[in-house]
C-alpha angles and dihedrals in degrees: 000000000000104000093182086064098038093048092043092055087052093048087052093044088238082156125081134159128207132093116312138170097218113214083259082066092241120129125239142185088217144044129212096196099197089186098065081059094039093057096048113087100201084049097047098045081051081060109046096041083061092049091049092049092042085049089048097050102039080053092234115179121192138145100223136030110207134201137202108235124261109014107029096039096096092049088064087035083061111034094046083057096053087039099039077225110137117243139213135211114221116200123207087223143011117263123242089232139036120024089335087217123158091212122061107211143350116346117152120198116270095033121139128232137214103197117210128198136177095214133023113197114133089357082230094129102046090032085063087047099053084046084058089046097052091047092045076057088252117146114225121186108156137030125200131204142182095224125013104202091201092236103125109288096115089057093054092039091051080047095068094041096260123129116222122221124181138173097221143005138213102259090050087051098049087041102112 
């Protein structure tokens, strides 16, 4: 367990309990709200200082670190600026307007990705962004996140080949 992390999510109120639909759809009596931490500069730059260390010590090597627009964009926003790795934005859907492109900068065939996320439940909306970046012909063989809520989401991510890291779970988080 990563009790930076941990602690800094408590000091932000990150947690909350009550009664929640989650983005997976799934209902909850507690709330881990990852962008309480991601616009707080002091929390951010916790958290990618722990995702730098955990990289650095797995050994992980990619040329790119993506994000899923909107949530998980300062993430990669951070943690490219702790690793001097570039990073890319990955929409869910094209835009109306502009390039219409799914991914936001430079990404060559052939690169590989390092997804990041802030929270793993179901593993739907990174799942749909590693599916961009593959046809996009992307390789994608880890996802990080900030908080696996053990729901699911490692099982459909090892279905598509991808290995899940996280710096802490939910169960780490809800410990006392």
């Amino acid at each position: 367990m990563n009790n930076r992390v941990k602690d800094a999510l408590i000091r932000c109120n990150a947690l909350a309990y009550g009664d929640f639909t989650l983005a997976s759809g799934k209902k909850s009596e507690y709330y881990i709200d990852i962008k309480k931490a991601s616009t707080d500069p002091y929390i951010l730059e916790i958290i990618a200082d722990e995702m730098a260390k955990e990289i650095e010590n797995q050994g992980l090597q990619f040329a790119l670190i993506g994000g899923v627009a909107l949530g998980s964009v300062p993430l990669a926003v951070a943690l490219s600026l702790r690793t001097k790795i570039p990073y890319v934005m990955i929409r869910k859907e094209k835009k109306d307007h502009g390039t219409q492109k799914l991914i936001e900068g430079t990404m060559p065939e052939g690169s590989k990705i390092l997804m990041v996320e802030d929270v793993i439940t179901s593993a739907g909306s990174v799942s749909t962004a590693i599916d961009v970046v593959r046809n996009a012909g992307g390789i994608v063989e880890n996802v990080f996140c900030v908080v696996d809520r053990q729901s699911g989401g490692l099982e459909a991510l090892q279905q598509k080949n991808v290995n899940l890291l996280s710096l802490i779970t939910a169960e780490d988080v809800l410990k006392k």
